CSV table of C-alpha atoms and ligand atoms in Angstrom, one decimal:
chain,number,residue,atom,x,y,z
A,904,UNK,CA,-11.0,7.3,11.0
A,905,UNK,CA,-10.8,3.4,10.4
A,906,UNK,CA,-11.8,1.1,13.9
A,907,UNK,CA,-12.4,-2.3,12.9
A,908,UNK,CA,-12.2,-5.4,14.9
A,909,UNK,CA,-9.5,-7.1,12.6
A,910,UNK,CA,-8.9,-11.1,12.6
A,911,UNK,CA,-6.2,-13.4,12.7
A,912,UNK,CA,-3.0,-13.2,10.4
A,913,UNK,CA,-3.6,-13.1,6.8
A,914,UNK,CA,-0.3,-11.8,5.1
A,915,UNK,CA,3.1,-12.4,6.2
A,916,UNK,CA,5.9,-10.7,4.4
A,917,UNK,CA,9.6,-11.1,5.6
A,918,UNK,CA,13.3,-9.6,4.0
A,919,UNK,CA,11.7,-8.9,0.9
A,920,UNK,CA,14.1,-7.7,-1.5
A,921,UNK,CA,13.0,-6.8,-4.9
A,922,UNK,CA,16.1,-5.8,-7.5
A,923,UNK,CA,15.5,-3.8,-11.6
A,924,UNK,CA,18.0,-5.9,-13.3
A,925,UNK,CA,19.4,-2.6,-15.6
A,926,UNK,CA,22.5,-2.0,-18.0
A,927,UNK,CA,23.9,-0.5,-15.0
A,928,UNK,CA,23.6,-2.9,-12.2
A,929,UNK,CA,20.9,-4.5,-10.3
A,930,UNK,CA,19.0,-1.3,-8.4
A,931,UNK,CA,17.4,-2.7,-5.2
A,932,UNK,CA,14.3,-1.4,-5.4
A,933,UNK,CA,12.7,-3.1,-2.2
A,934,UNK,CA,14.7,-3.4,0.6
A,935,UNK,CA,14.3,-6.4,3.5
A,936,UNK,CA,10.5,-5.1,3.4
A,937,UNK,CA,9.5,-6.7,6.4
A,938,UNK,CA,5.6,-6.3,8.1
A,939,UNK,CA,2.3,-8.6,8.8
A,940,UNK,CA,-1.8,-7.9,7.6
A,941,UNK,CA,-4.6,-9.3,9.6
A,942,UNK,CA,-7.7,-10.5,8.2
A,943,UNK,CA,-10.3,-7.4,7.9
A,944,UNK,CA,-7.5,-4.9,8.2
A,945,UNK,CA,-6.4,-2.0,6.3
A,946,UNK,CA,-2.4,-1.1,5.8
A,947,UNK,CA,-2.0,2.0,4.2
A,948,UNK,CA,1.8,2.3,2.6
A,949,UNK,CA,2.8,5.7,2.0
A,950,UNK,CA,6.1,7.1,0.7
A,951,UNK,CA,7.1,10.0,-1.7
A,952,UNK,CA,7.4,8.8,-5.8
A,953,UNK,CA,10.0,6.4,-6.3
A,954,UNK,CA,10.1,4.8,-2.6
A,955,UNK,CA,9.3,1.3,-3.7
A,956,UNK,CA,5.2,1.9,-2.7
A,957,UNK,CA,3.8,0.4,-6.1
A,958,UNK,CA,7.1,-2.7,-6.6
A,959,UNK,CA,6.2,-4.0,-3.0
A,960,UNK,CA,2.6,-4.3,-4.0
A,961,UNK,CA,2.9,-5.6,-7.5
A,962,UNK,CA,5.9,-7.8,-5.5
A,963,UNK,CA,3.5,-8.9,-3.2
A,964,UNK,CA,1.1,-10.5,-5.7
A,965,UNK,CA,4.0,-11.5,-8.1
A,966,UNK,CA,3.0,-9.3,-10.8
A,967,UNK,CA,5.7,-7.6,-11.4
A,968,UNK,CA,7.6,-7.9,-14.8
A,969,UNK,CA,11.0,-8.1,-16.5
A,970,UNK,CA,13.6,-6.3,-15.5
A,971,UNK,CA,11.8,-6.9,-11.9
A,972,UNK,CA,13.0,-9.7,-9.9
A,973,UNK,CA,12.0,-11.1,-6.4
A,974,UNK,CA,15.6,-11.3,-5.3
A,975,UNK,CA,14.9,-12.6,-1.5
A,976,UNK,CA,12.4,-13.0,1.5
A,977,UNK,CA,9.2,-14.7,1.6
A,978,UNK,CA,5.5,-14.0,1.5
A,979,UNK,CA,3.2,-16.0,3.3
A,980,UNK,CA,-0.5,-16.4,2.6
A,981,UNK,CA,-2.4,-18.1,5.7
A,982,UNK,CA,-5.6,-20.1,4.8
A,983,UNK,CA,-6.5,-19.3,8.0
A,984,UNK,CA,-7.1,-23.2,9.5
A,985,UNK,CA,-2.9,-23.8,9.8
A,986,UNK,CA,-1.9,-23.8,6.2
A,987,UNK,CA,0.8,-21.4,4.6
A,988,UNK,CA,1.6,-20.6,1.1
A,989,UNK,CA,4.7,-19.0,0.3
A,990,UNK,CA,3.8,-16.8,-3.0
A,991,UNK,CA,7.7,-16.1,-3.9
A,992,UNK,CA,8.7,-19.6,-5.6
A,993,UNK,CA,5.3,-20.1,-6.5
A,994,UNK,CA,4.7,-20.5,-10.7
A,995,UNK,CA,2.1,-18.2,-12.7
A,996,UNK,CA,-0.1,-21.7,-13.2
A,997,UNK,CA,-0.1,-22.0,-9.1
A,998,UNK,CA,-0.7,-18.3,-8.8
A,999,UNK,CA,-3.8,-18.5,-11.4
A,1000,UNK,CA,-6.1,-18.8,-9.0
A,1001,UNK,CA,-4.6,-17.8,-5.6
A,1002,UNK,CA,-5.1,-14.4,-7.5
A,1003,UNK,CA,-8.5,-13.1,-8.0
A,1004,UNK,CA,-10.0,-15.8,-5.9
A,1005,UNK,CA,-7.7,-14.8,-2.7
A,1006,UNK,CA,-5.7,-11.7,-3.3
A,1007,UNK,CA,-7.1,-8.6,-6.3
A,1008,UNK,CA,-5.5,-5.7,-7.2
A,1009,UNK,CA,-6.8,-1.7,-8.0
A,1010,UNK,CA,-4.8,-0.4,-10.4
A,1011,UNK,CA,-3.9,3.7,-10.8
A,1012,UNK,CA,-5.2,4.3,-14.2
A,1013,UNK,CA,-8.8,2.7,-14.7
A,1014,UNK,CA,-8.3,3.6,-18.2
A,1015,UNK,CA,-5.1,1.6,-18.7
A,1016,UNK,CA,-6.7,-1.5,-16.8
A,1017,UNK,CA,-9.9,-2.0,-18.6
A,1018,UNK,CA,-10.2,-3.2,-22.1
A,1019,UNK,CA,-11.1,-0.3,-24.2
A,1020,UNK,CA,-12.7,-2.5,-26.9
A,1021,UNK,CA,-14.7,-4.8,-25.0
A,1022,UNK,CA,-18.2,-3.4,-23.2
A,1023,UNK,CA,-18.0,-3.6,-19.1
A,1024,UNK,CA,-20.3,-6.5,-18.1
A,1025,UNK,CA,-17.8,-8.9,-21.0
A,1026,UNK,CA,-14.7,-8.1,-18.8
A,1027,UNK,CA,-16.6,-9.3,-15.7
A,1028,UNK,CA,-17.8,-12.5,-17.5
A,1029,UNK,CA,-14.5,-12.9,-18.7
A,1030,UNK,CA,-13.0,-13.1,-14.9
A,1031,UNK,CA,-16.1,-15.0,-13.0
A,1032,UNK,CA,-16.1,-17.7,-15.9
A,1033,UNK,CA,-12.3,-18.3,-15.7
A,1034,UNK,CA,-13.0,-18.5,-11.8
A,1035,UNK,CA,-15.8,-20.8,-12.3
A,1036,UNK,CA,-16.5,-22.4,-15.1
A,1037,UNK,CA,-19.6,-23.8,-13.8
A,1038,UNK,CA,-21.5,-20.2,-13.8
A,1039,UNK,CA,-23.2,-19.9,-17.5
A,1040,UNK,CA,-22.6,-16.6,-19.7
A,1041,UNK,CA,-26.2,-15.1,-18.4
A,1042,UNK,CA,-25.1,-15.8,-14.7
A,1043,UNK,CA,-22.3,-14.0,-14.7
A,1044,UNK,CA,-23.8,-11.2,-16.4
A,1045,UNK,CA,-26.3,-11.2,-13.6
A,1046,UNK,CA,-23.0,-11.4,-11.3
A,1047,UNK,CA,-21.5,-8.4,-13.3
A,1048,UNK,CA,-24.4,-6.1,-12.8
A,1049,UNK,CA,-24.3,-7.1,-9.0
A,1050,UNK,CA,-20.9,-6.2,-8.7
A,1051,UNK,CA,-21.1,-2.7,-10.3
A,1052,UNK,CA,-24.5,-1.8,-8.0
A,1053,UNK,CA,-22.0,-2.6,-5.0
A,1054,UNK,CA,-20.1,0.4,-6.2
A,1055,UNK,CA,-22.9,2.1,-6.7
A,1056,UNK,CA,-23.2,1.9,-10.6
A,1057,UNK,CA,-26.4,1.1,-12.4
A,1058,UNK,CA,-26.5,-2.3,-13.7
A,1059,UNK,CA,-27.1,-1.6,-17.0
A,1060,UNK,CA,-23.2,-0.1,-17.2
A,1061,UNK,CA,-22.6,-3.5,-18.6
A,1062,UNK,CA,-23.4,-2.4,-22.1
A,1063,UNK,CA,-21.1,-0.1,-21.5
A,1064,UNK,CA,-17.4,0.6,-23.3
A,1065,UNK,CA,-14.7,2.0,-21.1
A,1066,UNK,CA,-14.7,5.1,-23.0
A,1067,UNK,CA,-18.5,6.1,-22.2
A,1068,UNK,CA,-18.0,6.3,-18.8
A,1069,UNK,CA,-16.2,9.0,-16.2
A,1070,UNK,CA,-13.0,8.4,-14.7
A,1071,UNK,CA,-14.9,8.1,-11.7
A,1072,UNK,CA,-17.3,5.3,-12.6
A,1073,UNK,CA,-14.1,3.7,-14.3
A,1074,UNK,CA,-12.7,3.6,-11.2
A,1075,UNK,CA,-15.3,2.6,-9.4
A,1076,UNK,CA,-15.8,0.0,-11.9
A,1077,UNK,CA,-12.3,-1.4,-11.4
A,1078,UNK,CA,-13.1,-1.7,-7.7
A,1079,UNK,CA,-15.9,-4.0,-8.2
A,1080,UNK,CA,-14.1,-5.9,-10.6
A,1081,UNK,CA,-11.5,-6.8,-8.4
A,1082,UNK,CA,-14.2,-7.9,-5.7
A,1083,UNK,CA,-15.3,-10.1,-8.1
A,1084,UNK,CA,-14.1,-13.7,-6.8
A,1085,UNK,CA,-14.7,-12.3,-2.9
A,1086,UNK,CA,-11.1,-12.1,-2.5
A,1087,UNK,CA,-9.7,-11.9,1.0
A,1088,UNK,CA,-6.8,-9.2,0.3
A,1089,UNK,CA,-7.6,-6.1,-2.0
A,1090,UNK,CA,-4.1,-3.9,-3.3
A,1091,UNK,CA,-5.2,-0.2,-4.0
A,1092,UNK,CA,-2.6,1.7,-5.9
A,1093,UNK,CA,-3.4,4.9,-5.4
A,1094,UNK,CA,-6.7,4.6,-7.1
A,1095,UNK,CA,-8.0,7.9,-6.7
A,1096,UNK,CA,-4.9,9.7,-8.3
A,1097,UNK,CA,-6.8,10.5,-11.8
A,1098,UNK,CA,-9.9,11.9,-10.2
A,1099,UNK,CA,-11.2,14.9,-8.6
A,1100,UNK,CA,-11.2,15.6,-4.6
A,1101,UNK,CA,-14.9,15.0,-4.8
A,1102,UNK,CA,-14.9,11.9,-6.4
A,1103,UNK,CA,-11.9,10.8,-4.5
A,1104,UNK,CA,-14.2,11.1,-1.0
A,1105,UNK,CA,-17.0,9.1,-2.7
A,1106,UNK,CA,-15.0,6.5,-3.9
A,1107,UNK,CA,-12.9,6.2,-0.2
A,1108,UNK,CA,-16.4,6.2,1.3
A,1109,UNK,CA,-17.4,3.4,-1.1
A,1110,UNK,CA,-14.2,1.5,-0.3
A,1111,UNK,CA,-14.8,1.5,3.4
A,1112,UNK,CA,-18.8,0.9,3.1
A,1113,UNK,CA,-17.5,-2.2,1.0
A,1114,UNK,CA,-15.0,-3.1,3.1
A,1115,UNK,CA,-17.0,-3.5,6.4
A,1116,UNK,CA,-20.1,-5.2,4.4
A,1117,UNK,CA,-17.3,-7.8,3.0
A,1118,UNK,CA,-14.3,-7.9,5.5
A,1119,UNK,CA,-11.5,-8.1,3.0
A,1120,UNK,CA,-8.2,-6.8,4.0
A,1121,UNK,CA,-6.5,-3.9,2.0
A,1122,UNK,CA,-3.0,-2.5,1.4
A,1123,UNK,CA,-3.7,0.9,0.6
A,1124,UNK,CA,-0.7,2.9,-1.2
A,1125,UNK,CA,-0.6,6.7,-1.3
A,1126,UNK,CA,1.9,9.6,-0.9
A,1127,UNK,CA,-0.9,11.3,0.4
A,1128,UNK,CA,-0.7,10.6,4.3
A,1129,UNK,CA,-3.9,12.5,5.6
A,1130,UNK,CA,-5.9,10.4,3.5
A,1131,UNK,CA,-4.5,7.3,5.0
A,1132,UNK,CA,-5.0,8.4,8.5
A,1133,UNK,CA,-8.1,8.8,7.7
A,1134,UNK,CA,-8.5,5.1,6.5
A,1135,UNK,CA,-6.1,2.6,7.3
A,1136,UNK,CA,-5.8,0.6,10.6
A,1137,UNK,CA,-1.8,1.3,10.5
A,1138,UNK,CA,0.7,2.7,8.4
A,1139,UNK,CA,3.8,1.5,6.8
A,1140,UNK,CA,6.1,4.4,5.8
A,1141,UNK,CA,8.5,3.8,2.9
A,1142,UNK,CA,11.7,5.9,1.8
A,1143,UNK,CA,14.2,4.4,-0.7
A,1144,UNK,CA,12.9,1.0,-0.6
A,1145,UNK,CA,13.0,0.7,2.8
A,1146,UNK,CA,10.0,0.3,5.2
A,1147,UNK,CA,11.6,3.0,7.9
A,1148,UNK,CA,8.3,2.9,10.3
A,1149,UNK,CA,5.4,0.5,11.0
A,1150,UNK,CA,2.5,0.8,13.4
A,1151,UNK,CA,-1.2,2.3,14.1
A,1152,UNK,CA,-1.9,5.1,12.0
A,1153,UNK,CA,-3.0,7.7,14.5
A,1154,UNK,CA,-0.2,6.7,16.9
A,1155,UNK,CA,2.5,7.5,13.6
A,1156,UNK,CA,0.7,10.6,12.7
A,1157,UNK,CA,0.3,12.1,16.3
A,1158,UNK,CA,4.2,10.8,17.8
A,1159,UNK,CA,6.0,9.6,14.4
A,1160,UNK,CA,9.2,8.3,15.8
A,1161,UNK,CA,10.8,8.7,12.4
A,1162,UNK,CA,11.9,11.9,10.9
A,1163,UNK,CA,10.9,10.9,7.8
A,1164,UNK,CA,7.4,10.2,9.1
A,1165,UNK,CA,6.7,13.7,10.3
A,1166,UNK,CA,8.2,15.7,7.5
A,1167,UNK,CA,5.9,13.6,5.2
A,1168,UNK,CA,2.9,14.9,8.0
A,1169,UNK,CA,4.1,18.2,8.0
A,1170,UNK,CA,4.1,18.3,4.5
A,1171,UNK,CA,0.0,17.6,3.9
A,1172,UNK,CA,-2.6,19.8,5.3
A,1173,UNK,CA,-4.4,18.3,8.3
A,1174,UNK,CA,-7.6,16.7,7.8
A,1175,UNK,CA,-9.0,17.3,11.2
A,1176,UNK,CA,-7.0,20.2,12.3
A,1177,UNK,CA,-6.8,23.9,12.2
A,1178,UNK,CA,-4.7,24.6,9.0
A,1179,UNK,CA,-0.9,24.8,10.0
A,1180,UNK,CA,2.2,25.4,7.4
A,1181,UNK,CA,2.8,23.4,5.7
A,1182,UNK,CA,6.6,22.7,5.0
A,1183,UNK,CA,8.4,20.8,2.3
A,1184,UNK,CA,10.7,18.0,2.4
A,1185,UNK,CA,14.4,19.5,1.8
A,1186,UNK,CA,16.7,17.9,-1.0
A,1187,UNK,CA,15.1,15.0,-2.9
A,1188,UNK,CA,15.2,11.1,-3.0
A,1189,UNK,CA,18.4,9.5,-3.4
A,1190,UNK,CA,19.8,7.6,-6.4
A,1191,UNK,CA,18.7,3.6,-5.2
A,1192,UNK,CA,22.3,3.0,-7.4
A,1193,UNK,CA,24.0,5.2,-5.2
A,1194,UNK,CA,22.7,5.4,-1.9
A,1195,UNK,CA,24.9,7.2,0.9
A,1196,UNK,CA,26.7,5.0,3.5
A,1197,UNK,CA,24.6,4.8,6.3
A,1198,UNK,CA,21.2,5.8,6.7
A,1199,UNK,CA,19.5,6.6,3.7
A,1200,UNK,CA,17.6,10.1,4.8
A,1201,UNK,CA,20.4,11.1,6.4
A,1202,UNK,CA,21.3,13.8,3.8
A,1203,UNK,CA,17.8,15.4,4.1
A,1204,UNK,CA,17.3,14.9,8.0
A,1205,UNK,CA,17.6,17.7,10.2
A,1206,UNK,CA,18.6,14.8,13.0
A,1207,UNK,CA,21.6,13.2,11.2
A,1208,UNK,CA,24.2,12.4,13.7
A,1209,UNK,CA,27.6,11.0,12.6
A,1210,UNK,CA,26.5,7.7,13.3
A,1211,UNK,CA,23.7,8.2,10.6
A,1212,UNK,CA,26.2,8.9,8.2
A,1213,UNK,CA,28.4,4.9,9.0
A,1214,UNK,CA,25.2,2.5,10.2
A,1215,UNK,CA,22.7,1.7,8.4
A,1216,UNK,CA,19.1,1.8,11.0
A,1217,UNK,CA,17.2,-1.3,11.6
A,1218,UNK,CA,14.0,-1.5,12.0
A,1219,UNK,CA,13.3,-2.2,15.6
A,1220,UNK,CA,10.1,-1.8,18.0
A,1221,UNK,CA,11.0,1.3,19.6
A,1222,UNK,CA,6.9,1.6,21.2
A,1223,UNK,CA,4.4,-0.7,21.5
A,1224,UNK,CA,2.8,-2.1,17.9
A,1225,UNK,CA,5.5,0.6,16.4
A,1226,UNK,CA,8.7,-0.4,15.1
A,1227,UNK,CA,11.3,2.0,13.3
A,1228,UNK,CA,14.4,2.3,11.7
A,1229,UNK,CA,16.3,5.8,12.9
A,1230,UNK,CA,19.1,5.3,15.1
A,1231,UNK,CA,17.6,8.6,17.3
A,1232,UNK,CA,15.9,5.5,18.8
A,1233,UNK,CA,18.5,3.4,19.9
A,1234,UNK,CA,19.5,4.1,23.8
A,1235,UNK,CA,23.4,4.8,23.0
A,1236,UNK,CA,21.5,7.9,20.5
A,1237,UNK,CA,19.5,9.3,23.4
A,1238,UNK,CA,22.6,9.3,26.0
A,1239,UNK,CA,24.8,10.8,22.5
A,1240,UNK,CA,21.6,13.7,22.0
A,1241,UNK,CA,21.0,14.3,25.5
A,1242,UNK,CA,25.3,14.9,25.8
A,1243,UNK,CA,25.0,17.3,23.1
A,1244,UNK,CA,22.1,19.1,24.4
A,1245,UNK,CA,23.6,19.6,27.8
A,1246,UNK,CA,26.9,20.5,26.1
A,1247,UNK,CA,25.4,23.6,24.3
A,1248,UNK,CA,23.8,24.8,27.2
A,1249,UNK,CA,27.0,24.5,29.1
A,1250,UNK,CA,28.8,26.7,26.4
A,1251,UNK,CA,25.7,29.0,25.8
A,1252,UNK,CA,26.3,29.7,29.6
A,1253,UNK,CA,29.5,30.3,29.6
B,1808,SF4,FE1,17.8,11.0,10.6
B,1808,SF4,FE2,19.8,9.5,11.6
B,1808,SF4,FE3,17.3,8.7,12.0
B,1808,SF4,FE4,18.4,8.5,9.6
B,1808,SF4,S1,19.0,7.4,11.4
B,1808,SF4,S2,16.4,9.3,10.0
B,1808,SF4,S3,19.7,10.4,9.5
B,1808,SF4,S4,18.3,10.6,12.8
């Protein structure tokens, strides 16, 4: 389980709304996404398909494309001696270099990322030379071999086209391509979706062995919960492009405070535990062009109250470091449950 000694604030992200402008409407996609990521630290996001997971993080680095739109909030990139960046109204030209050099991104699908008609160690050149356009061809060559050996691919992989390689070592290969400029931020989207458990365990142990030998942050996305307990510093739990809880990752996984939280635990086998059933989550993801009145779980949670059903949750610290949106929460909620309880025992007596 990820420890680390993290640093000072390196990602600020406030109200961020993302919108799909479609035939049918604008479908808010990202929600008043709201959280902050320290230098060295690992946030693993996590959320069933279709919670907004992979539109935050292409949000985040403005890579997202038409019919995606940043519709409100900021995100602010810290130097780290006082100065602030806010990436939203920023320009592709200004972004140029703020990506690769400061922020990288992992795609899913290796295979879809990497040129399939270029060999490996031309796609590195490609990057380091835009980056620096003092390094000569044969330097960053030497650079690209260095890179791959960090992810634990022999350096003569640069020869090598996409195709001749295993989805593993094209992952792998992504990895160190994204650490090519030293970046301070990394974005993993789910990264180890297209390979096998076995690979998946050496490439999250090649992750964290890199990311205590070079100290860059991540933003880890998954569905897959027990791996990011196993990783991440803290979690960030999405559902209908809402970020519903926030806070260390053992602290969500052994009290989550949402119910959304623990039905996405109980629904992965523990990694650490004696094997427990396992138990679905009921009904399925709600239509972001429809969503109920109210909170948006609440036709799926075994908790809905009648309030549920009117108010919209905020997000709110409801423990120390943890902050969540479920009105179960709120004080008025725990005098409303704790009336119920009592009344059913009173009837059940009588
Ligand atoms: Fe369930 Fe209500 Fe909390 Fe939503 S606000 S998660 S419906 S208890």
């Amino acid at each position: 389980m990820a420890r680390r000694e993290v640093g000072d604030v390196l990602l600020e992200v406030q109200d961020l709304d993302v919108d799909y402008l479609t035939l049918n409407g604008a479908v808010r996609a990202v929600s008043d996404a709201s959280f902050t990521l320290h230098r060295g630290e690992i946030l693993g996001l996590a959320g069933e398909s279709g919670s907004g997971k992979s539109t935050l993080t292409t949000a985040l680095l403005r890579l997202q494309r038409d019919p995606a739109v940043t519709a409100g909030g900021t995100v602010l990139l810290h130097d780290g001696a006082g100065g602030v960046t806010d990436l939203v109204p920023r320009t592709d030209k200004e972004l140029l270099h703020l990506r690769w050099d400061k922020l990288a991104i992992v795609m899913q699908s290796a295979m879809d990322a990497l040129n399939p008609v270029k060999r490996l160690g031309a796609q590195f050149v490609d990057v380091l030379r835009e980056h620096d356009p003092r390094m000569s061809a044969k330097e960053a060559l030497q650079r690209a071999g260095d890179l791959l050996a960090l992810s634990g691919i022999p350096r003569d992989r640069v020869d090598s086209f996409p195709h001749e390689m295993s989805g593993g070592m094209r992952q792998r290969s992504l990895i160190s391509l994204a650490l090519a400029c030293d970046p301070e931020l990394v974005v993993m989207d789910e990264p180890t979706t297209a390979v096998d458990v076995v690979m998946q365990r050496t490439i999250m142990s090649q992750v964290l062995r890199l990311q205590r030998e070079l100290g860059f942050a991540i933003i880890f996305v998954t569905h897959d919960l027990s791996l990011l307990l196993e990783l991440s510093d803290r979690l960030a739990i999405m559902y209908a492009g809402r970020i519903v809880e926030v806070g260390p990752s053992e602290e969500l996984y052994r009290s989550p405070r949402h119910p959304y939280t623990r039905a996405l635990r109980d629904s992965f086998p523990p990694l650490y535990a004696p094997l427990v059933e396992m138990h679905g989550i009921p009904g399925s993801a709600p239509d972001l062009l429809n969503l109920p009145a109210g909170c948006s779980f609440a036709p799926r949670c075994e908790s809905a109250m009648a309030i549920c059903h009117e108010r919209r949750p905020e997000l709110l610290q409801v423990a120390e470091q943890v902050d969540a949106a479920c009105h179960l929460n709120t004080p008025q909620a725990r005098v409303a449950t704790v009336g119920a309880a009592a009344g059913t025992t009173e009837g059940e007596d009588a």
